[in-house]
Amino acid sequence: EPEVTQTPSHQVTQMGQEVILHCVPISNHLYFYWYRQILGQKVEFLVSFYNNEISEKSEIFDDQFSVERPDGSNFTLKIRSTKLEDSAMYFCASSREGTFRGNTIYFGEGSWLTVV
Amino acid sequence: RKEVEQDPGPFNVPEGATVAFNCTYSNSASQSFFWYRQDCRKEPKLLMSVYSSGNEDGRFTAQLNRASQYISLLIRDSKLSDSATYLCVVNREGSNYKLTFGKGTLLTVNP
C-alpha cells in the first residue's frame, strides 16, 4: 500500500531554534497537507498545498510557519523561532484530488516535535 | 459551540459488547463525513466514510442525520483490537480536505 513518509520521527529542539520537518507524499498525489496534534488535543489543520502554492491555511499557520516543495518528491514544514507551545505531533498528508469524491487522504506516521 | 463535538468518554467495554459513538457538527456547510481511528501516538487512519443513507462495513455501522447535524458509529461484537480513539471528522466540499476533527472518544475493549 502506498504511504506518506515523514522524517524525523522525533525531534527535540531548543526554544527559539528553527525546525524543518520533512515529508515524502505519495508519488502521484497532487495535494499536500500539514496537520498538528498537541498532546491530548484534537488534530488540527494547518495548511494545504497545491500546484506549488498554499491553497488554504488556518489561523494557526502564521508567519512563523512556511511550507515548501523543494523538488519533485519532498514537502517540508519550516517552523521558525520555535516556542514551547509548538510541541506537538505534526502529520503530513497527501491526496490525489483535493476533495472527497471516493478519494482518500493518506496521513504519514507523524513527526513528534518537543521544544525545550 | 465546538465545530465537531463527540462523547467525551472514555468507554470501557467487554469483548463482544456493542458500543455506540455520537458526534454533532456545527457547520451546516459540512459535506463529507468520516470516522477515523487513532492508536496512541499514531496517525489517524480512515475507518469509514459516512453516507447520507447510512452505511455498514462488517461490524461497523455509520449513520448521518443532516437535519440534526448528527453522526454516529456503532461497533458490534467488539474485539480487543478495536481499542483506540475514535475520531469524528467532517469536511466542507471544495475546501481541499481541510478536515475538522473532533477530540475523539477513547475505547478500551477488555478481555
Short mmCIF file of C-alpha atoms in Angstrom, two decimals:
data_model
loop_
_atom_site.label_atom_id
_atom_site.label_comp_id
_atom_site.label_asym_id
_atom_site.label_seq_id
_atom_site.Cartn_x
_atom_site.Cartn_y
_atom_site.Cartn_z
CA GLU A 1 0.00 0.00 0.00
CA PRO A 2 1.35 3.47 -0.82
CA GLU A 3 2.44 5.53 2.14
CA VAL A 4 3.44 9.01 3.17
CA THR A 5 6.81 9.03 4.88
CA GLN A 6 7.96 11.59 7.41
CA THR A 7 11.30 12.38 8.99
CA PRO A 8 12.40 12.78 11.67
CA SER A 9 10.07 10.67 13.77
CA HIS A 10 11.07 12.67 16.83
CA GLN A 11 12.98 15.91 17.23
CA VAL A 12 13.94 17.83 20.33
CA THR A 13 14.86 21.47 19.81
CA GLN A 14 15.73 24.47 21.91
CA MET A 15 13.19 27.26 22.13
CA GLY A 16 13.94 29.88 19.50
CA GLN A 17 15.55 27.47 17.07
CA GLU A 18 14.29 26.74 13.57
CA VAL A 19 12.97 23.30 12.70
CA ILE A 20 12.30 21.70 9.34
CA LEU A 21 10.06 18.67 9.15
CA HIS A 22 10.30 16.53 6.06
CA CYS A 23 7.65 14.59 4.19
CA VAL A 24 7.59 12.48 1.07
CA PRO A 25 3.99 12.34 -0.17
CA ILE A 26 2.65 9.50 -2.28
CA SER A 27 4.18 9.86 -5.73
CA ASN A 28 1.11 10.51 -7.89
CA HIS A 29 -0.63 12.74 -5.37
CA LEU A 30 -1.16 16.41 -6.14
CA TYR A 31 -2.41 17.86 -2.84
CA PHE A 32 -0.33 18.05 0.30
CA TYR A 33 -1.19 18.98 3.84
CA TRP A 34 0.18 19.54 7.29
CA TYR A 35 -1.84 18.89 10.40
CA ARG A 36 -0.74 19.00 14.01
CA GLN A 37 -1.89 17.44 17.26
CA ILE A 38 -0.86 18.82 20.62
CA LEU A 39 -0.71 16.05 23.21
CA GLY A 40 -4.19 15.27 24.47
CA GLN A 41 -5.82 17.61 21.98
CA LYS A 42 -7.58 17.21 18.65
CA VAL A 43 -5.91 17.00 15.27
CA GLU A 44 -5.84 20.48 13.70
CA PHE A 45 -5.47 21.55 10.08
CA LEU A 46 -2.51 23.80 9.37
CA VAL A 47 -2.16 24.17 5.61
CA SER A 48 -2.93 22.68 2.23
CA PHE A 49 -0.66 23.00 -0.80
CA TYR A 50 -1.37 22.50 -4.49
CA ASN A 51 0.38 23.44 -7.68
CA ASN A 52 3.35 24.85 -5.76
CA GLU A 53 1.37 27.24 -3.66
CA ILE A 54 -0.65 27.35 -0.50
CA SER A 55 -4.31 26.78 -1.28
CA GLU A 56 -5.68 27.14 2.22
CA LYS A 57 -4.32 27.77 5.70
CA SER A 58 -5.67 28.00 9.21
CA GLU A 59 -5.24 30.80 11.71
CA ILE A 60 -2.58 28.68 13.42
CA PHE A 61 -0.40 28.90 10.30
CA ASP A 62 1.03 32.34 10.86
CA ASP A 63 4.31 33.91 9.72
CA GLN A 64 6.24 31.54 11.95
CA PHE A 65 5.38 28.69 9.59
CA SER A 66 6.19 28.07 5.96
CA VAL A 67 5.93 25.18 3.55
CA GLU A 68 7.94 24.31 0.52
CA ARG A 69 8.18 21.67 -2.14
CA PRO A 70 11.87 21.99 -2.94
CA ASP A 71 11.94 19.19 -5.51
CA GLY A 72 9.56 16.73 -7.09
CA SER A 73 9.25 14.49 -4.07
CA ASN A 74 9.70 16.36 -0.80
CA PHE A 75 7.27 18.59 1.06
CA THR A 76 8.63 20.44 4.07
CA LEU A 77 7.24 22.38 7.00
CA LYS A 78 9.54 25.00 8.48
CA ILE A 79 8.88 26.41 11.93
CA ARG A 80 10.94 29.48 12.75
CA SER A 81 11.80 30.61 16.25
CA THR A 82 10.09 27.68 17.94
CA LYS A 83 8.06 28.19 21.10
CA LEU A 84 7.19 25.76 23.85
CA GLU A 85 3.61 25.62 22.58
CA ASP A 86 4.81 24.34 19.21
CA SER A 87 5.48 21.00 20.88
CA ALA A 88 3.14 18.61 19.08
CA MET A 89 2.88 15.75 16.63
CA TYR A 90 2.97 17.08 13.09
CA PHE A 91 1.26 14.96 10.46
CA CYS A 92 1.91 15.29 6.77
CA ALA A 93 -0.80 14.05 4.42
CA SER A 94 -1.44 13.82 0.71
CA SER A 95 -4.32 13.12 -1.65
CA ARG A 96 -4.74 12.60 -5.36
CA GLU A 97 -7.55 15.13 -5.52
CA GLY A 98 -8.42 18.00 -3.24
CA THR A 99 -11.82 16.96 -2.07
CA PHE A 100 -13.56 13.78 -1.13
CA ARG A 101 -15.11 12.10 -4.13
CA GLY A 102 -14.28 8.49 -3.40
CA ASN A 103 -10.77 9.74 -2.93
CA THR A 104 -8.74 9.22 0.22
CA ILE A 105 -6.33 11.38 2.13
CA TYR A 106 -3.33 9.50 3.48
CA PHE A 107 -1.52 10.52 6.64
CA GLY A 108 2.11 9.92 7.47
CA GLU A 109 3.12 8.47 10.82
CA GLY A 110 3.96 11.89 12.17
CA SER A 111 6.95 13.82 13.46
CA TRP A 112 6.93 14.42 17.17
CA LEU A 113 8.42 17.83 17.97
CA THR A 114 9.46 18.67 21.51
CA VAL A 115 10.54 22.25 22.22
CA VAL A 116 12.52 22.68 25.43
CA ARG B 1 -20.08 25.76 20.09
CA LYS B 2 -17.28 23.42 19.01
CA GLU B 3 -17.22 22.60 15.31
CA VAL B 4 -17.20 18.87 15.95
CA GLU B 5 -18.25 17.54 19.31
CA GLN B 6 -18.03 13.95 20.48
CA ASP B 7 -18.89 11.96 23.57
CA PRO B 8 -16.01 12.67 25.95
CA GLY B 9 -15.66 9.03 27.02
CA PRO B 10 -13.69 7.03 27.83
CA PHE B 11 -15.65 3.88 27.12
CA ASN B 12 -14.63 0.60 28.72
CA VAL B 13 -16.49 -2.43 27.38
CA PRO B 14 -16.05 -6.19 27.49
CA GLU B 15 -15.24 -8.16 24.37
CA GLY B 16 -18.33 -8.87 22.35
CA ALA B 17 -20.17 -5.76 23.50
CA THR B 18 -21.88 -3.29 21.22
CA VAL B 19 -20.73 0.28 21.58
CA ALA B 20 -22.05 3.48 20.05
CA PHE B 21 -20.26 6.76 19.43
CA ASN B 22 -22.09 10.02 18.87
CA CYS B 23 -20.96 13.18 17.19
CA THR B 24 -22.51 16.53 16.32
CA TYR B 25 -21.16 19.18 13.99
CA SER B 26 -21.97 22.85 13.88
CA ASN B 27 -21.17 23.89 10.31
CA SER B 28 -24.16 23.18 8.08
CA ALA B 29 -21.85 23.58 5.06
CA SER B 30 -20.13 20.33 6.03
CA GLN B 31 -20.49 17.90 3.17
CA SER B 32 -18.26 14.93 3.81
CA PHE B 33 -18.17 12.88 6.98
CA PHE B 34 -15.81 10.26 8.26
CA TRP B 35 -14.89 8.12 11.21
CA TYR B 36 -11.18 7.71 11.82
CA ARG B 37 -9.45 5.66 14.44
CA GLN B 38 -6.23 6.67 16.09
CA ASP B 39 -4.00 4.44 18.13
CA CYS B 40 -1.87 6.03 20.82
CA ARG B 41 0.74 8.38 19.30
CA LYS B 42 -0.05 7.18 15.79
CA GLU B 43 -1.57 8.82 12.76
CA PRO B 44 -5.33 8.93 12.20
CA LYS B 45 -6.50 6.12 9.93
CA LEU B 46 -9.73 6.18 7.98
CA LEU B 47 -12.21 3.70 9.37
CA MET B 48 -15.12 4.57 7.13
CA SER B 49 -16.79 7.37 5.27
CA VAL B 50 -20.35 8.20 6.27
CA TYR B 51 -23.03 8.45 3.62
CA SER B 52 -26.43 10.06 3.86
CA SER B 53 -28.23 6.74 3.61
CA GLY B 54 -26.08 5.19 6.31
CA ASN B 55 -23.54 2.51 5.58
CA GLU B 56 -22.15 -0.64 7.06
CA ASP B 57 -18.76 -2.28 6.86
CA GLY B 58 -18.68 -5.59 8.66
CA ARG B 59 -19.15 -4.93 12.36
CA PHE B 60 -19.20 -1.17 11.86
CA THR B 61 -22.29 0.88 11.02
CA ALA B 62 -22.29 4.62 10.44
CA GLN B 63 -25.32 6.89 10.32
CA LEU B 64 -25.75 10.51 9.31
CA ASN B 65 -28.62 12.83 10.11
CA ARG B 66 -28.08 16.09 8.23
CA ALA B 67 -31.15 17.76 9.70
CA SER B 68 -29.85 17.22 13.23
CA GLN B 69 -26.19 17.56 12.17
CA TYR B 70 -25.51 14.29 13.91
CA ILE B 71 -23.24 11.37 13.06
CA SER B 72 -22.99 8.03 14.79
CA LEU B 73 -20.81 4.93 14.72
CA LEU B 74 -21.88 1.56 16.04
CA ILE B 75 -19.42 -1.23 16.66
CA ARG B 76 -20.90 -4.67 17.17
CA ASP B 77 -19.16 -7.68 18.68
CA SER B 78 -16.23 -5.54 19.79
CA LYS B 79 -12.73 -7.03 19.69
CA LEU B 80 -9.64 -6.26 21.74
CA SER B 81 -8.13 -4.80 18.58
CA ASP B 82 -10.92 -2.21 18.43
CA SER B 83 -9.31 -0.43 21.39
CA ALA B 84 -8.37 3.01 20.06
CA THR B 85 -9.57 6.59 19.97
CA TYR B 86 -12.42 7.14 17.51
CA LEU B 87 -12.41 10.48 15.73
CA CYS B 88 -15.40 12.09 14.11
CA VAL B 89 -14.25 14.14 11.14
CA VAL B 90 -16.05 16.50 8.76
CA ASN B 91 -15.03 18.33 5.62
CA ARG B 92 -16.60 21.17 3.68
CA GLU B 93 -16.99 20.43 -0.01
CA GLY B 94 -14.44 22.34 -2.01
CA SER B 95 -12.23 23.01 0.99
CA ASN B 96 -9.27 20.98 -0.21
CA TYR B 97 -9.51 18.38 2.50
CA LYS B 98 -9.44 20.90 5.33
CA LEU B 99 -10.62 18.25 7.72
CA THR B 100 -12.13 19.27 11.02
CA PHE B 101 -11.58 16.69 13.71
CA GLY B 102 -13.43 16.04 16.92
CA LYS B 103 -11.36 15.45 20.01
CA GLY B 104 -12.12 11.76 19.89
CA THR B 105 -13.56 9.16 22.19
CA LEU B 106 -11.25 6.57 23.73
CA LEU B 107 -12.49 3.00 23.61
CA THR B 108 -10.93 0.21 25.62
CA VAL B 109 -12.19 -3.29 24.98
CA ASN B 110 -11.41 -5.60 27.87
CA PRO B 111 -10.98 -9.38 27.76
#
